[in-house]
Coordinates of C-alpha atoms in Angstrom, one line a residue:
Chain A
M98 CA 29.8 35.4 -33.5
V99 CA 29.3 31.9 -32.3
S100 CA 30.1 31.3 -28.7
D101 CA 32.7 28.7 -27.9
S102 CA 31.1 27.4 -24.7
P103 CA 27.5 26.1 -24.1
K104 CA 24.8 28.7 -23.9
P105 CA 23.6 29.3 -20.3
T106 CA 19.9 28.4 -20.1
A107 CA 17.2 29.5 -17.7
S108 CA 14.6 27.1 -16.2
T109 CA 11.0 27.6 -17.3
R110 CA 10.1 28.9 -13.9
T111 CA 12.9 31.5 -14.0
L112 CA 11.8 32.3 -17.5
M113 CA 8.3 32.9 -16.4
S114 CA 9.5 35.3 -13.7
V115 CA 11.7 37.1 -16.2
I116 CA 8.8 37.5 -18.6
G117 CA 6.6 38.7 -15.7
A118 CA 9.1 41.2 -14.3
S119 CA 10.0 42.5 -17.8
S120 CA 6.5 42.7 -19.1
V121 CA 5.0 44.4 -16.0
G122 CA 7.7 47.0 -16.0
T123 CA 7.4 47.7 -19.7
L124 CA 3.6 47.8 -19.4
I125 CA 3.9 50.4 -16.6
E126 CA 6.2 52.5 -18.8
W127 CA 3.6 52.5 -21.6
Y128 CA 0.9 53.3 -19.0
D129 CA 2.9 56.3 -17.8
F130 CA 3.5 57.4 -21.4
Y131 CA -0.1 57.1 -22.5
I132 CA -1.9 58.8 -19.6
F133 CA -0.4 62.1 -20.8
G134 CA -2.1 61.6 -24.2
S135 CA -5.3 60.3 -22.7
L136 CA -5.6 63.3 -20.4
A137 CA -4.4 65.7 -23.1
T138 CA -7.7 67.7 -23.0
V139 CA -7.6 68.3 -19.2
L140 CA -3.8 68.9 -19.2
S141 CA -4.1 71.5 -22.0
T142 CA -6.3 73.7 -19.8
K143 CA -4.1 73.2 -16.7
F144 CA -0.6 73.7 -18.1
F145 CA -1.2 75.1 -21.7
P146 CA -4.0 77.6 -21.6
E147 CA -5.8 78.3 -24.8
G148 CA -5.0 81.6 -26.6
N149 CA -1.4 81.7 -25.4
P150 CA 0.8 80.9 -28.5
T151 CA 4.0 80.3 -26.4
A152 CA 2.2 77.8 -24.2
A153 CA 0.7 76.2 -27.3
F154 CA 4.2 75.9 -28.8
L155 CA 5.5 74.2 -25.6
S156 CA 2.5 71.9 -25.7
T157 CA 3.3 70.8 -29.3
L158 CA 6.9 70.3 -28.3
A159 CA 5.9 68.2 -25.4
T160 CA 3.7 66.0 -27.5
F161 CA 6.1 65.7 -30.5
A162 CA 9.4 65.6 -28.7
A163 CA 8.7 63.0 -26.1
G164 CA 6.6 60.9 -28.6
F165 CA 9.4 60.2 -31.0
V166 CA 12.3 62.7 -31.2
V167 CA 13.8 62.0 -27.8
R168 CA 13.3 58.2 -27.9
P169 CA 16.2 57.4 -30.2
F170 CA 18.5 59.4 -27.9
G171 CA 17.2 57.4 -25.0
A172 CA 18.0 54.3 -27.0
L173 CA 21.6 55.4 -27.6
F174 CA 22.2 56.5 -24.0
F175 CA 20.6 53.6 -22.2
G176 CA 21.6 51.1 -24.9
R177 CA 25.3 52.0 -24.4
L178 CA 24.8 51.7 -20.6
G179 CA 23.1 48.3 -21.1
D180 CA 26.0 47.0 -23.1
L181 CA 28.5 48.4 -20.7
I182 CA 27.1 47.6 -17.2
G183 CA 24.3 45.2 -17.9
R184 CA 20.8 44.8 -19.0
K185 CA 19.1 44.5 -15.6
Y186 CA 20.5 47.6 -14.0
T187 CA 19.9 49.7 -17.0
F188 CA 16.3 48.9 -17.5
M189 CA 15.8 49.4 -13.7
V190 CA 17.0 52.9 -14.2
T191 CA 14.6 53.5 -17.1
L192 CA 11.7 52.3 -15.0
L193 CA 12.5 54.6 -12.1
L194 CA 13.1 57.5 -14.4
M195 CA 9.8 57.0 -16.2
G196 CA 7.9 56.5 -12.9
G197 CA 9.6 59.5 -11.2
A198 CA 8.8 61.8 -14.2
T199 CA 5.2 60.6 -14.3
F200 CA 4.7 61.1 -10.6
A201 CA 6.3 64.6 -10.8
I202 CA 3.9 65.6 -13.6
G203 CA 1.1 64.9 -11.2
L204 CA 2.6 67.3 -8.7
I205 CA 3.2 70.3 -10.9
P206 CA 1.1 73.3 -9.9
S207 CA -1.1 74.7 -12.7
Y208 CA -0.3 77.6 -15.1
D209 CA -2.6 79.8 -13.0
T210 CA -0.3 79.3 -10.0
I211 CA 3.2 79.3 -11.4
G212 CA 2.9 80.7 -14.9
F213 CA 5.3 79.6 -17.6
L214 CA 7.2 77.4 -15.2
A215 CA 4.3 74.9 -15.4
P216 CA 4.5 74.1 -19.1
T217 CA 8.3 74.3 -19.0
L218 CA 8.4 71.7 -16.2
V219 CA 5.9 69.5 -18.1
L220 CA 8.1 69.7 -21.2
I221 CA 11.2 68.7 -19.3
L222 CA 9.4 65.8 -17.6
R223 CA 8.0 64.6 -20.9
L224 CA 11.5 64.6 -22.4
L225 CA 12.6 62.4 -19.5
Q226 CA 9.7 60.1 -20.2
G227 CA 10.7 59.9 -23.8
L228 CA 14.3 59.1 -22.9
A229 CA 13.2 56.4 -20.5
L230 CA 11.0 54.8 -23.0
G231 CA 13.8 54.8 -25.5
G232 CA 15.9 52.8 -23.1
E233 CA 13.3 50.4 -21.8
Y234 CA 12.2 48.4 -24.8
G235 CA 15.6 47.3 -25.9
G236 CA 16.5 46.3 -22.4
A237 CA 13.4 44.3 -21.8
A238 CA 13.5 42.6 -25.2
T239 CA 17.2 41.8 -24.9
Y240 CA 16.8 40.6 -21.3
V241 CA 13.9 38.2 -22.1
A242 CA 15.5 36.9 -25.3
E243 CA 18.8 36.2 -23.6
H244 CA 17.0 34.1 -21.0
S245 CA 15.0 32.2 -23.6
P246 CA 16.0 29.0 -25.4
T247 CA 17.1 30.1 -28.9
N248 CA 14.3 28.2 -30.6
Q249 CA 11.6 29.9 -28.5
R250 CA 12.7 33.5 -28.6
G251 CA 9.9 34.7 -30.8
Y252 CA 7.3 33.2 -28.4
W253 CA 8.8 34.6 -25.2
T254 CA 9.7 38.1 -26.5
S255 CA 6.2 38.5 -28.0
W256 CA 4.9 39.0 -24.5
I257 CA 6.8 42.2 -24.3
Q258 CA 5.1 43.2 -27.6
T259 CA 1.7 43.0 -26.0
T260 CA 2.6 45.5 -23.3
A261 CA 2.1 48.7 -25.4
T262 CA -1.5 47.8 -26.1
S263 CA -2.0 46.6 -22.5
G264 CA -0.5 49.9 -21.2
L265 CA -3.0 51.8 -23.3
F266 CA -5.9 49.7 -21.8
I267 CA -4.8 50.2 -18.2
S268 CA -4.3 53.9 -18.7
L269 CA -7.9 54.2 -20.0
L270 CA -9.1 52.0 -17.2
V271 CA -7.5 53.9 -14.4
I272 CA -8.7 57.2 -15.8
L273 CA -12.2 55.8 -16.1
L274 CA -12.2 54.5 -12.5
T275 CA -10.9 57.8 -11.2
R276 CA -13.6 59.7 -13.2
K277 CA -16.3 57.4 -11.8
S278 CA -15.2 57.8 -8.2
M279 CA -15.7 61.5 -8.1
S280 CA -17.7 64.4 -9.6
P281 CA -16.7 65.8 -13.0
S282 CA -15.7 69.1 -11.3
A283 CA -13.5 67.3 -8.7
F284 CA -11.8 65.4 -11.5
D285 CA -11.2 68.6 -13.5
D286 CA -10.0 70.3 -10.3
W287 CA -7.6 67.7 -8.9
G288 CA -8.7 64.2 -9.8
W289 CA -6.7 64.2 -13.1
R290 CA -3.6 64.1 -11.0
V291 CA -4.5 60.7 -9.5
P292 CA -3.5 58.5 -12.5
F293 CA -0.1 60.2 -12.5
L294 CA 0.4 59.8 -8.8
V295 CA -0.7 56.2 -8.5
S296 CA 1.9 55.3 -11.1
I297 CA 4.6 55.6 -8.5
L298 CA 3.0 52.6 -6.6
M299 CA 3.0 50.4 -9.7
V300 CA 6.6 51.5 -10.4
L301 CA 7.8 50.6 -6.9
I302 CA 6.2 47.2 -7.0
S303 CA 7.7 46.5 -10.4
Y304 CA 11.1 47.8 -9.1
V305 CA 11.0 45.3 -6.2
I306 CA 10.1 42.5 -8.6
R307 CA 12.9 43.4 -11.0
R308 CA 15.5 44.0 -8.3
N309 CA 15.3 40.3 -7.3
M310 CA 16.0 39.1 -10.9
S311 CA 19.5 38.1 -12.0
E312 CA 21.5 39.6 -14.8
S313 CA 20.9 38.1 -18.3
P314 CA 22.9 34.9 -18.5
L315 CA 24.4 35.7 -21.9
F316 CA 25.5 39.1 -20.8
A317 CA 26.8 37.7 -17.5
K318 CA 28.8 35.0 -19.4
A319 CA 30.2 37.6 -21.8
K320 CA 31.2 39.8 -18.9
A321 CA 32.8 36.9 -17.0
E322 CA 34.8 36.0 -20.1
G323 CA 35.8 39.7 -20.6
K324 CA 34.0 39.8 -24.0
T325 CA 31.8 42.8 -23.4
S326 CA 32.4 45.9 -25.6
A327 CA 34.4 48.8 -24.2
N328 CA 32.7 51.2 -26.6
P329 CA 29.4 49.9 -27.8
L330 CA 28.4 53.1 -29.6
K331 CA 31.6 53.0 -31.7
E332 CA 31.3 49.3 -32.3
S333 CA 27.6 49.5 -33.3
F334 CA 27.8 52.6 -35.6
G335 CA 31.4 53.1 -36.3
R336 CA 32.2 49.7 -37.8
K337 CA 30.8 49.1 -41.2
Y338 CA 29.9 45.5 -40.6
N339 CA 27.6 46.3 -37.7
F340 CA 26.3 49.6 -39.0
K341 CA 25.1 48.1 -42.3
F342 CA 22.9 45.8 -40.2
V343 CA 21.6 48.7 -38.2
L344 CA 20.6 50.3 -41.5
L345 CA 19.1 47.1 -42.8
A346 CA 17.1 46.6 -39.5
L347 CA 15.8 50.2 -39.9
F348 CA 14.8 50.2 -43.5
G349 CA 14.0 46.6 -44.0
A350 CA 11.9 46.0 -40.9
T351 CA 11.3 48.6 -38.2
M352 CA 10.4 51.5 -40.6
G353 CA 7.6 49.3 -42.1
Q354 CA 6.6 48.0 -38.7
G355 CA 6.4 51.5 -37.3
V356 CA 3.9 52.8 -40.0
V357 CA 1.7 49.6 -39.8
W358 CA 1.6 49.9 -36.0
Y359 CA 0.6 53.6 -36.0
T360 CA -1.9 53.1 -38.8
G361 CA -3.7 50.2 -37.1
Q362 CA -3.8 51.6 -33.6
F363 CA -3.8 55.4 -33.9
Y364 CA -4.6 56.5 -37.4
A365 CA -7.6 54.2 -37.5
M366 CA -8.9 55.8 -34.2
N367 CA -8.3 59.3 -35.5
F368 CA -10.0 58.5 -38.8
I369 CA -13.1 57.1 -37.1
K370 CA -13.3 60.1 -34.8
T371 CA -12.4 63.0 -37.1
V372 CA -13.2 61.9 -40.7
C373 CA -16.1 59.5 -40.0
N374 CA -17.4 61.7 -37.1
V375 CA -18.3 58.7 -35.0
D376 CA -19.3 59.5 -31.5
A377 CA -16.2 59.7 -29.2
V378 CA -17.3 57.2 -26.6
Q379 CA -18.5 54.7 -29.3
S380 CA -15.1 55.2 -31.1
D381 CA -13.1 54.4 -27.9
E382 CA -15.4 51.5 -27.2
L383 CA -15.0 49.8 -30.6
M384 CA -11.3 50.5 -30.7
T385 CA -11.0 48.8 -27.3
V386 CA -12.9 45.7 -28.5
A387 CA -10.8 45.4 -31.7
L388 CA -7.6 45.8 -29.7
L389 CA -8.7 43.3 -27.1
M390 CA -9.6 40.8 -29.8
G391 CA -6.3 41.3 -31.7
T392 CA -3.8 41.4 -28.8
P393 CA -3.4 37.6 -28.3
F394 CA -2.2 37.4 -31.9
F395 CA 1.1 39.1 -30.9
V396 CA 1.9 35.9 -29.1
V397 CA 0.5 33.7 -31.9
F398 CA 2.8 35.3 -34.5
G399 CA 5.7 35.4 -32.1
W400 CA 5.3 31.7 -31.6
L401 CA 4.8 31.0 -35.3
S402 CA 8.0 32.9 -36.1
D403 CA 10.0 30.4 -34.1
K404 CA 8.5 27.7 -36.4
I405 CA 8.7 29.2 -39.9
G406 CA 11.0 32.1 -39.5
R407 CA 10.5 35.8 -38.7
K408 CA 11.0 37.4 -42.1
G409 CA 8.1 35.9 -43.9
I410 CA 5.6 36.8 -41.2
M411 CA 6.7 40.4 -40.9
L412 CA 6.9 41.0 -44.6
F413 CA 3.5 39.3 -45.2
G414 CA 2.1 41.8 -42.6
M415 CA 3.5 44.8 -44.5
L416 CA 2.4 43.5 -47.9
V417 CA -1.3 42.8 -47.0
A418 CA -1.3 46.2 -45.1
L419 CA -0.1 48.2 -48.1
L420 CA -2.4 46.3 -50.5
T421 CA -5.6 46.6 -48.5
Y422 CA -5.4 49.9 -46.6
R423 CA -7.3 51.9 -49.2
P424 CA -10.2 49.5 -49.6
L425 CA -10.3 49.0 -45.8
Y426 CA -10.5 52.7 -45.2
E427 CA -13.0 53.2 -48.0
K428 CA -15.2 50.6 -46.4
M429 CA -14.8 52.3 -43.0
Y430 CA -15.8 55.6 -44.5
Q431 CA -18.9 54.2 -46.3
T432 CA -20.0 52.2 -43.2
T433 CA -20.3 55.5 -41.4
N434 CA -21.6 57.6 -44.3
I435 CA -25.1 58.8 -43.5
S436 CA -25.9 60.2 -46.9
S437 CA -27.3 56.9 -48.2
R438 CA -29.5 56.3 -45.2
Q439 CA -33.2 57.1 -44.9
E440 CA -34.1 59.6 -42.2
I441 CA -37.2 59.5 -40.0
P442 CA -38.0 63.3 -40.1
A443 CA -40.7 62.9 -37.4
N444 CA -38.2 61.7 -34.9
A445 CA -35.8 64.7 -35.4
T446 CA -35.3 66.9 -32.4
I447 CA -34.0 70.5 -32.1
S448 CA -33.0 72.3 -28.9
T449 CA -31.4 75.7 -28.3
T450 CA -29.6 77.1 -25.3
V451 CA -27.8 80.3 -24.5
T452 CA -25.0 80.4 -22.0
P453 CA -22.3 83.0 -21.0
D454 CA -19.2 82.9 -23.2
P455 CA -16.2 81.8 -21.1
K456 CA -13.8 83.5 -23.5
Q457 CA -15.5 86.9 -23.6
T458 CA -16.8 88.8 -20.6
G459 CA -20.4 89.7 -21.1
G460 CA -20.7 87.7 -24.3
T461 CA -23.0 84.7 -24.9
V462 CA -22.8 81.4 -26.8
Q463 CA -25.9 80.1 -28.5
T464 CA -25.9 76.3 -28.8
K465 CA -28.3 74.6 -31.2
T466 CA -28.5 70.8 -31.0
V467 CA -30.2 68.9 -33.8
T468 CA -30.7 65.1 -33.6
H469 CA -31.5 63.1 -36.7
Q470 CA -32.7 59.5 -36.5
Y471 CA -32.5 57.0 -39.4
T472 CA -34.5 53.9 -40.3
D473 CA -31.6 51.6 -39.6
G474 CA -31.1 52.9 -36.0
T475 CA -28.3 55.3 -36.7
M476 CA -28.4 58.7 -35.0
L477 CA -26.7 61.9 -36.0
T478 CA -26.2 64.8 -33.6
E479 CA -25.2 68.2 -35.0
V480 CA -24.2 70.8 -32.4
T481 CA -23.7 74.4 -33.7
K482 CA -22.2 76.9 -31.4
V483 CA -22.5 80.6 -32.3
S484 CA -20.8 83.2 -30.1
S485 CA -22.0 86.8 -29.8
A486 CA -18.6 87.7 -31.2
G487 CA -19.7 86.0 -34.5
K488 CA -17.6 82.8 -34.2
S489 CA -19.4 79.6 -35.2
D490 CA -18.5 76.0 -34.8
L491 CA -20.3 72.9 -36.0
K492 CA -19.6 69.4 -34.5
R493 CA -21.2 66.3 -35.8
A494 CA -21.4 62.9 -34.0
V495 CA -22.7 59.7 -35.6
L496 CA -24.0 57.0 -33.3
L497 CA -23.8 53.8 -35.3
N498 CA -26.3 51.0 -35.1
D499 CA -25.1 47.6 -33.8
S500 CA -24.5 46.1 -37.3
D501 CA -22.3 49.0 -38.5
R502 CA -20.5 49.2 -35.2
W503 CA -19.5 45.6 -35.6
T504 CA -18.4 46.1 -39.2
L505 CA -16.1 48.9 -37.9
I506 CA -14.8 46.6 -35.2
W507 CA -13.9 43.9 -37.7
L508 CA -12.3 46.5 -40.0
V509 CA -10.1 47.8 -37.2
F510 CA -9.4 44.2 -36.0
I511 CA -8.0 43.3 -39.5
Q512 CA -5.6 46.3 -39.1
V513 CA -4.6 45.1 -35.6
I514 CA -3.9 41.7 -37.1
Y515 CA -1.5 43.4 -39.5
V516 CA 0.1 45.1 -36.4
T517 CA 0.6 41.7 -34.7
L518 CA 2.1 40.2 -37.8
V519 CA 4.8 42.8 -38.1
Y520 CA 5.2 43.5 -34.4
G521 CA 5.0 40.1 -32.8
P522 CA 8.2 38.6 -34.1
I523 CA 10.3 41.8 -34.4
A524 CA 11.9 41.8 -30.9
A525 CA 13.4 38.4 -31.5
F526 CA 14.3 39.4 -35.0
L527 CA 16.3 42.4 -33.8
V528 CA 17.9 40.5 -31.0
E529 CA 19.2 37.9 -33.4
M530 CA 20.6 40.5 -35.7
F531 CA 23.3 41.7 -33.3
P532 CA 25.9 40.1 -31.1
V533 CA 25.6 40.1 -27.3
Q534 CA 28.3 42.8 -26.8
I535 CA 26.5 45.5 -28.7
R536 CA 22.9 44.1 -28.8
Y537 CA 21.2 46.6 -26.5
T538 CA 22.7 49.6 -28.4
S539 CA 22.3 48.3 -31.9
M540 CA 18.8 47.1 -31.7
S541 CA 17.3 50.0 -29.7
L542 CA 18.2 52.7 -32.2
P543 CA 16.6 51.3 -35.4
Y544 CA 13.6 50.2 -33.3
H545 CA 13.0 53.7 -32.0
I546 CA 13.7 55.5 -35.2
G547 CA 11.5 53.1 -37.2
N548 CA 8.7 53.0 -34.7
G549 CA 9.0 56.5 -33.2
V550 CA 10.1 58.7 -36.0
F551 CA 8.7 57.0 -39.2
G552 CA 5.6 55.7 -37.3
G553 CA 5.2 58.7 -35.0
L554 CA 5.1 61.2 -37.9
L555 CA 2.3 59.3 -39.5
P556 CA -0.6 61.2 -38.0
A557 CA 0.9 64.5 -38.8
V558 CA 2.0 63.6 -42.4
A559 CA -1.2 61.8 -43.2
T560 CA -3.4 64.7 -42.0
Y561 CA -1.2 67.0 -44.0
L562 CA -1.8 65.0 -47.2
A563 CA -5.5 64.6 -46.6
T564 CA -5.9 68.3 -45.9
G565 CA -4.0 69.2 -49.0
A566 CA -6.3 66.9 -51.1
N567 CA -9.3 68.5 -49.5
Q568 CA -8.0 72.0 -50.3
A569 CA -7.2 71.1 -53.9
N570 CA -10.8 69.8 -54.3
L571 CA -12.2 73.0 -52.8
A572 CA -10.1 75.1 -55.1
A573 CA -11.2 73.1 -58.2
Q574 CA -14.8 73.3 -57.1
Q575 CA -14.6 77.1 -56.9
T576 CA -13.1 77.4 -60.4
G577 CA -15.5 74.8 -61.8
S578 CA -12.8 72.4 -63.0
P579 CA -13.0 68.6 -62.3
L580 CA -12.1 67.5 -58.8
P581 CA -8.5 66.2 -58.7
F582 CA -9.2 63.7 -55.8
A583 CA -12.2 61.3 -55.9
A584 CA -11.7 60.3 -52.2
P585 CA -9.5 63.0 -50.5
Y586 CA -10.0 61.3 -47.1
L587 CA -7.9 58.4 -48.4
E588 CA -4.9 60.5 -49.5
G589 CA -3.3 60.4 -46.1
L590 CA -2.8 56.6 -46.5
W591 CA -0.1 57.2 -49.2
Y592 CA 2.4 57.8 -46.4
P593 CA 2.1 54.3 -44.7
I594 CA 1.6 52.6 -48.1
I595 CA 4.8 54.1 -49.6
V596 CA 6.9 53.6 -46.4
A597 CA 5.7 50.1 -45.9
G598 CA 6.2 49.4 -49.6
V599 CA 9.8 50.5 -49.5
S600 CA 10.4 48.6 -46.3
F601 CA 8.8 45.4 -47.8
L602 CA 11.0 45.5 -50.9
I603 CA 14.2 46.1 -48.9
G604 CA 13.2 43.4 -46.4
L605 CA 12.4 40.9 -49.2
V606 CA 15.7 41.3 -51.0
Y607 CA 18.1 41.9 -48.2
L608 CA 16.8 40.2 -45.0
K609 CA 17.4 36.6 -44.1
N610 CA 14.9 34.2 -42.6
R611 CA 17.4 32.9 -40.1
P612 CA 19.3 34.6 -37.2
Q613 CA 22.2 36.8 -38.3
V614 CA 24.1 35.9 -35.2
A615 CA 24.1 32.6 -33.1
D616 CA 24.4 32.6 -29.4
Chain B
M295 CA 20.6 37.7 -56.2
N296 CA 23.8 39.6 -55.4
R297 CA 23.4 41.5 -58.6
I298 CA 19.8 42.5 -57.8
K299 CA 20.9 43.6 -54.4
R300 CA 23.6 45.8 -55.9
Y301 CA 21.5 47.2 -58.8
L302 CA 18.7 48.1 -56.4
G303 CA 21.2 50.3 -54.6
L304 CA 20.6 52.8 -57.5
L305 CA 16.9 52.8 -56.7
W306 CA 17.4 53.5 -53.0
L307 CA 19.8 56.3 -53.9
A308 CA 17.3 57.8 -56.2
L309 CA 14.5 57.4 -53.6
A310 CA 16.7 59.0 -50.9
G311 CA 17.3 62.0 -53.2
L312 CA 13.6 62.3 -54.3
A313 CA 12.3 62.0 -50.7
G314 CA 14.9 64.6 -49.6
Y315 CA 13.9 67.0 -52.3
F316 CA 10.1 66.7 -52.0
G317 CA 10.1 66.3 -48.3
T318 CA 12.0 69.5 -47.8
T319 CA 10.4 71.6 -50.5
S320 CA 6.8 70.3 -50.2
L321 CA 6.5 69.3 -46.6
G322 CA 9.3 71.0 -44.6
I323 CA 10.0 74.5 -45.8
P324 CA 6.3 75.5 -46.3
K325 CA 5.8 74.6 -42.7
L326 CA 8.9 76.5 -41.5
I327 CA 7.7 79.7 -43.2
S328 CA 4.0 79.5 -42.5
G329 CA 4.3 81.7 -39.5
K330 CA 2.4 79.4 -37.2
L331 CA 4.2 78.1 -34.2
D332 CA 2.6 74.6 -34.4
D333 CA 3.7 74.4 -38.1
L334 CA 7.2 75.4 -37.0
V335 CA 7.7 72.4 -34.8
F336 CA 6.4 70.1 -37.6
G337 CA 8.7 71.8 -40.1
I338 CA 11.8 71.5 -37.8
I339 CA 11.1 67.8 -37.3
I340 CA 10.7 67.2 -41.0
V341 CA 13.7 69.2 -42.2
F342 CA 16.1 68.4 -39.4
I343 CA 15.1 64.9 -38.3
L344 CA 13.2 63.0 -40.9
M345 CA 15.0 64.3 -44.0
P346 CA 18.5 63.7 -42.7
L347 CA 17.4 60.2 -41.7
I348 CA 16.1 59.4 -45.1
V349 CA 18.8 61.2 -47.2
G350 CA 21.7 60.1 -45.0
G351 CA 20.5 56.8 -43.8
L352 CA 18.9 55.5 -47.0
G353 CA 21.7 57.0 -49.0
C354 CA 24.2 55.2 -46.9
F355 CA 22.3 52.0 -47.2
A356 CA 22.2 52.5 -51.0
I357 CA 25.9 53.0 -51.2
Y358 CA 26.5 49.8 -49.1
A359 CA 24.2 47.9 -51.4
L360 CA 26.0 49.2 -54.5
Q361 CA 29.4 48.2 -52.9
G362 CA 28.1 44.7 -52.4
E363 CA 28.1 44.9 -48.6
Y364 CA 24.9 42.9 -48.5
D365 CA 26.2 40.2 -50.8
E366 CA 25.8 36.6 -49.4
E367 CA 29.5 36.0 -49.0
T368 CA 30.2 39.4 -47.4
V369 CA 27.4 39.0 -44.9
K370 CA 28.4 35.5 -44.0
S371 CA 32.0 36.5 -43.3
A372 CA 30.8 39.5 -41.3
S373 CA 28.4 37.4 -39.1
S374 CA 31.2 34.9 -38.4
G375 CA 33.3 37.6 -37.0
Q376 CA 35.6 38.5 -39.9
E377 CA 35.4 42.2 -40.5
T378 CA 35.3 43.1 -44.1

């Protein structure tokens, strides 16, 4: 699909404005998307009360559905619109839809006030958020790429790639500031709504910035020449010669990228918190440091992909990831393992309190807190709660010493580098795989299936595999037979290893290192 | 290289079948029938979203590979606008 007239180019100043407007908008969309997850604990008590199975079901749906099931539909719907009416207007709509839905979540009365209407409304608004996110990324990436010189697309589009991580940072920051500006009870009462409500201000500012931007020059040119597609969905997925590239993009690139992205950013965090039992605040802090250190590499590898090609960088990221995940996670586990450390018994403390049980009228909960200190500075806190109804719950939190904390930061940083290798160049790679007429539609779908579905399922599938291995070990222990798994906590990694392995092989054999289309 | 691309189609086809079988019988159906509502959502997503994607999508990719749709010449003619 080589165009027969010169490619319209944007000045560097225009390009900077385009990047700014697109990145800020995409960043805000990720912010909106993440605050729900970051405030999940508070929201579950407001909209999805414990002990109510139907509300719990709606809660699971809201988490899963918006996270990845709806996103491909958003990609189809808004991708089609973007190829029909233009990139600019479409991703303006997604911005307003996301902002409006987020703002509205902040206004919903709690379950105590309106009953089941509350979780139902939350679910509907989460679905709208998922749809908007599905439409946003393809629009922003396409818009930026179509403004960029063809030999710098990797560099310019890589700024869009940093927005997911930045959105997560800002969401954590806004929540932290809100918490610090009021008492814990005020935050629990109404303060949690603030991060949702302030989102509308950011969205409106971003809307004003975006409104003043012009349409993508390549799309505008195609439209002026009457070369836009009349039916982008049919052309993308109904014609073999386009559909086969959609499949290739999915299985040879975005599927592997999705699992590497989720492993490095989310599974690592989950592993540190739940398997290694590292203190929650320390986990968040070390993840933040590792992500901050790694984020500039999105741009580095995007830039490098303009010089040496995109395929090699993305596939190298998948290969090193699948080869090193098990040793990396073993090292993470051993770094936090307290069994090999020497305790200072004299420094151990024990305290016991008895409080009323909030779940049982007249009942009590006995909380026993034991703190262990080790010679290397590590601390272990064990909190055992026993209710008068006979229920008991043990929670352990390891507070690492500085040296081990930095070891974990570096181990997560390595994984974030893998993320930047596969994710930095992928927007430009996808843009260059499809012609202008059907680009928005064609690139959005494989991206959101690869990232959302294959990546989004990672925490659930990996937990399932690790739990299965643990149960098999327990069963073997009870019968006295040898344990089938030496390290059950590593079994969840088979999912990203196998998926990235298949994607690597498909990419290696079938992908090209040069653009599929020229424009 | 074209031959490798085509022969590998058999591997993708086998992989799609295996993933579909084990994904449904080991991951999907046990979750659907566990009786827990949270498991039900997970089971529905595995059986009705992930498995069709793997079986249908990867299977389709495999068939295209076997048919030589990813051969150098075919891809070149497609990218220059000649539908094959």
